[in-house]
CSV table of C-alpha atoms in Angstrom, one decimal:
chain,number,residue,atom,x,y,z
A,1,MET,CA,-122.5,-72.7,118.6
A,2,LYS,CA,-124.1,-72.6,122.0
A,3,ALA,CA,-122.2,-75.8,123.0
A,4,ARG,CA,-118.9,-74.2,121.9
A,5,LEU,CA,-119.6,-71.0,123.9
A,6,LYS,CA,-120.6,-73.1,127.0
A,7,ASN,CA,-117.4,-75.2,126.5
A,8,PHE,CA,-115.3,-72.1,126.3
A,9,ILE,CA,-116.8,-70.6,129.4
A,10,GLU,CA,-116.3,-73.8,131.4
A,11,ARG,CA,-112.6,-73.9,130.4
A,12,LEU,CA,-112.1,-70.4,131.8
A,13,ASN,CA,-113.1,-71.7,135.2
A,14,PHE,CA,-115.4,-68.8,136.0
A,15,THR,CA,-117.7,-68.9,139.0
A,16,PRO,CA,-121.3,-68.1,138.4
A,17,THR,CA,-120.8,-64.6,139.7
A,18,GLU,CA,-117.9,-64.0,137.5
A,19,ARG,CA,-119.9,-65.2,134.5
A,20,ILE,CA,-122.6,-62.6,135.3
A,21,VAL,CA,-120.0,-59.9,135.5
A,22,VAL,CA,-118.3,-60.8,132.2
A,23,LEU,CA,-121.7,-61.1,130.4
A,24,THR,CA,-122.8,-57.7,131.8
A,25,LEU,CA,-119.6,-56.0,130.7
A,26,VAL,CA,-119.8,-57.6,127.2
A,27,GLY,CA,-123.5,-56.5,127.0
A,28,ALA,CA,-122.5,-52.9,128.0
A,29,LEU,CA,-119.8,-52.9,125.4
A,30,ILE,CA,-122.1,-54.0,122.6
A,31,LEU,CA,-124.8,-51.5,123.7
A,32,GLY,CA,-122.1,-48.7,123.7
A,33,LEU,CA,-121.1,-49.6,120.2
A,34,GLY,CA,-124.6,-49.7,119.0
A,35,ILE,CA,-125.3,-46.2,120.5
A,36,ARG,CA,-122.2,-44.9,118.9
A,37,LEU,CA,-123.1,-46.3,115.5
A,38,PHE,CA,-126.7,-44.9,115.8
A,39,ARG,CA,-125.5,-41.4,116.6
A,40,GLY,CA,-122.9,-41.4,113.9
A,41,VAL,CA,-119.3,-42.2,114.0
A,42,GLY,CA,-117.9,-39.2,112.1
A,43,GLU,CA,-119.6,-36.5,114.1
A,44,GLU,CA,-117.3,-34.2,116.0
A,45,ALA,CA,-118.1,-32.4,119.2
A,46,PRO,CA,-118.5,-28.7,118.7
A,47,ARG,CA,-115.3,-26.8,119.4
A,48,PHE,CA,-115.1,-23.8,121.7
A,49,ASP,CA,-114.4,-20.5,120.0
A,50,TYR,CA,-111.6,-18.7,121.8
A,51,ALA,CA,-111.9,-15.5,119.7
A,52,THR,CA,-114.3,-13.9,122.1
A,53,SER,CA,-112.3,-14.7,125.2
A,54,ASP,CA,-109.1,-13.6,123.4
A,55,ALA,CA,-110.7,-10.3,122.5
A,56,ASP,CA,-111.9,-9.8,126.1
A,57,PHE,CA,-108.4,-10.6,127.4
A,58,SER,CA,-106.7,-8.1,125.0
A,59,ALA,CA,-109.2,-5.3,126.0
A,60,ARG,CA,-108.5,-5.9,129.7
A,61,SER,CA,-104.7,-5.9,129.1
A,62,ALA,CA,-104.9,-2.7,127.2
A,63,ASN,CA,-106.6,-0.9,130.1
A,64,ARG,CA,-104.1,-2.1,132.6
A,65,THR,CA,-100.9,-0.9,130.9
A,66,VAL,CA,-98.7,1.8,132.4
A,67,PRO,CA,-97.1,4.4,130.1
A,68,THR,CA,-93.3,4.2,130.4
A,69,THR,CA,-92.8,8.0,129.7
A,70,GLY,CA,-93.7,9.0,133.3
A,71,ILE,CA,-95.4,12.1,132.1
A,72,ARG,CA,-98.6,13.0,133.8
A,73,PRO,CA,-101.0,14.7,131.5
A,74,ALA,CA,-103.2,17.0,133.6
A,75,ASP,CA,-106.5,16.1,131.7
A,76,SER,CA,-106.2,12.4,132.2
A,77,ILE,CA,-105.7,12.4,136.0
A,78,ASN,CA,-108.2,12.8,138.7
A,79,PRO,CA,-107.3,13.8,142.3
A,80,THR,CA,-106.6,10.1,143.3
A,81,GLY,CA,-104.1,9.7,140.5
A,82,VAL,CA,-106.0,7.1,138.7
A,83,ALA,CA,-106.6,7.5,134.9
A,84,ARG,CA,-110.2,8.4,134.0
A,85,SER,CA,-110.6,5.8,131.3
A,86,PRO,CA,-113.3,3.3,132.1
A,87,ALA,CA,-112.0,0.1,133.7
A,88,VAL,CA,-113.1,-3.3,132.3
A,89,SER,CA,-115.1,-5.5,134.7
A,90,GLY,CA,-114.6,-3.1,137.7
A,91,VAL,CA,-110.8,-3.4,137.6
A,92,PRO,CA,-109.4,0.1,138.3
A,93,ALA,CA,-106.9,1.4,135.9
A,94,LYS,CA,-103.3,1.6,137.1
A,95,PRO,CA,-102.1,5.0,138.4
A,96,LEU,CA,-99.9,6.9,136.1
A,97,ARG,CA,-98.0,8.6,139.0
A,98,VAL,CA,-98.1,7.9,142.7
A,99,ASP,CA,-97.1,10.3,145.5
A,100,LEU,CA,-94.9,8.3,147.8
A,101,ASN,CA,-95.8,10.3,150.9
A,102,HIS,CA,-99.6,10.0,150.5
A,103,ALA,CA,-100.1,6.8,148.6
A,104,SER,CA,-102.2,3.9,150.1
A,105,LYS,CA,-101.0,0.4,150.0
A,106,ARG,CA,-103.2,-0.3,146.9
A,107,GLU,CA,-101.7,2.6,145.0
A,108,LEU,CA,-98.2,1.5,145.8
A,109,MET,CA,-99.0,-2.0,144.7
A,110,ALA,CA,-99.9,-0.7,141.3
A,111,LEU,CA,-96.3,0.4,140.7
A,112,PRO,CA,-94.3,-2.0,138.5
A,113,GLY,CA,-92.5,-4.6,140.5
A,114,VAL,CA,-94.2,-3.6,143.8
A,115,GLY,CA,-96.3,-6.3,145.5
A,116,GLU,CA,-98.1,-6.5,148.8
A,117,VAL,CA,-94.9,-7.1,150.9
A,118,ILE,CA,-92.9,-4.2,149.3
A,119,ALA,CA,-95.9,-1.9,149.6
A,120,GLU,CA,-96.2,-2.7,153.3
A,121,ARG,CA,-92.5,-2.1,153.8
A,122,ILE,CA,-92.8,1.3,152.1
A,123,LEU,CA,-95.7,2.2,154.3
A,124,LEU,CA,-93.8,1.0,157.4
A,125,TYR,CA,-90.6,3.0,156.5
A,126,ARG,CA,-92.8,6.1,156.0
A,127,GLU,CA,-94.3,5.6,159.4
A,128,GLU,CA,-91.0,5.0,161.2
A,129,HIS,CA,-88.9,7.7,159.3
A,130,GLY,CA,-91.4,10.3,158.2
A,131,ALA,CA,-92.0,11.6,154.6
A,132,PHE,CA,-89.7,10.7,151.8
A,133,ALA,CA,-87.6,13.7,150.7
A,134,ALA,CA,-86.9,12.2,147.2
A,135,VAL,CA,-87.9,9.2,145.2
A,136,ALA,CA,-84.3,7.9,145.6
A,137,ASP,CA,-85.0,7.4,149.3
A,138,LEU,CA,-86.9,4.2,148.3
A,139,LEU,CA,-83.4,2.6,148.2
A,140,LYS,CA,-83.5,2.6,152.0
A,141,VAL,CA,-86.6,0.3,151.9
A,142,LYS,CA,-85.6,-3.4,152.2
A,143,GLY,CA,-86.3,-5.2,148.9
A,144,ILE,CA,-85.9,-2.2,146.6
A,145,GLY,CA,-82.6,-2.0,144.7
A,146,LYS,CA,-81.2,0.1,141.9
A,147,LYS,CA,-83.0,-2.0,139.2
A,148,LYS,CA,-86.4,-1.9,140.9
A,149,LEU,CA,-86.0,1.9,141.6
A,150,GLU,CA,-85.3,2.4,137.8
A,151,HIS,CA,-88.6,0.8,137.0
A,152,ILE,CA,-90.5,2.6,139.8
A,153,THR,CA,-89.1,6.2,139.4
A,154,PRO,CA,-91.1,7.2,136.3
A,155,HIS,CA,-94.3,6.3,138.0
A,156,CYS,CA,-93.9,8.0,141.4
A,157,PHE,CA,-93.1,11.4,142.8
A,158,VAL,CA,-92.6,13.1,146.2
A,159,GLU,CA,-94.8,15.9,147.4
A,160,ASN,CA,-94.4,17.3,150.9
């Protein structure tokens, strides 16, 4: 058997270094198979349980929803306009109603469809043209059209 193996290796024309590399790889393969057999072939790695993270996600999502009615119950609002319900992980709850003439950039960004750029444009418009007379004046701000105004209107008001 040894002669056949030696004859086979010689026919492959491997250099001595290549022979060492091939024998090392074959040895590693055999060692790996032996370890796998020793540990057990049928064992499955423990799977991650997503139930906890799904419940956490649902709880966070529930605290960040904005009611579509636009009604501002007096007992659920503090002077900043933020709901009093506790926020999950320090994320503040979304404001139920925002005063366009006194709102900060962060409060404006809480409105549906209003991101950082639109909030900055609203603030810039307010600085250049003065206080808003009505919520419909938001149409004068670049980036706010009729559709976006329909989504924003239930969540904001104008107080002079």
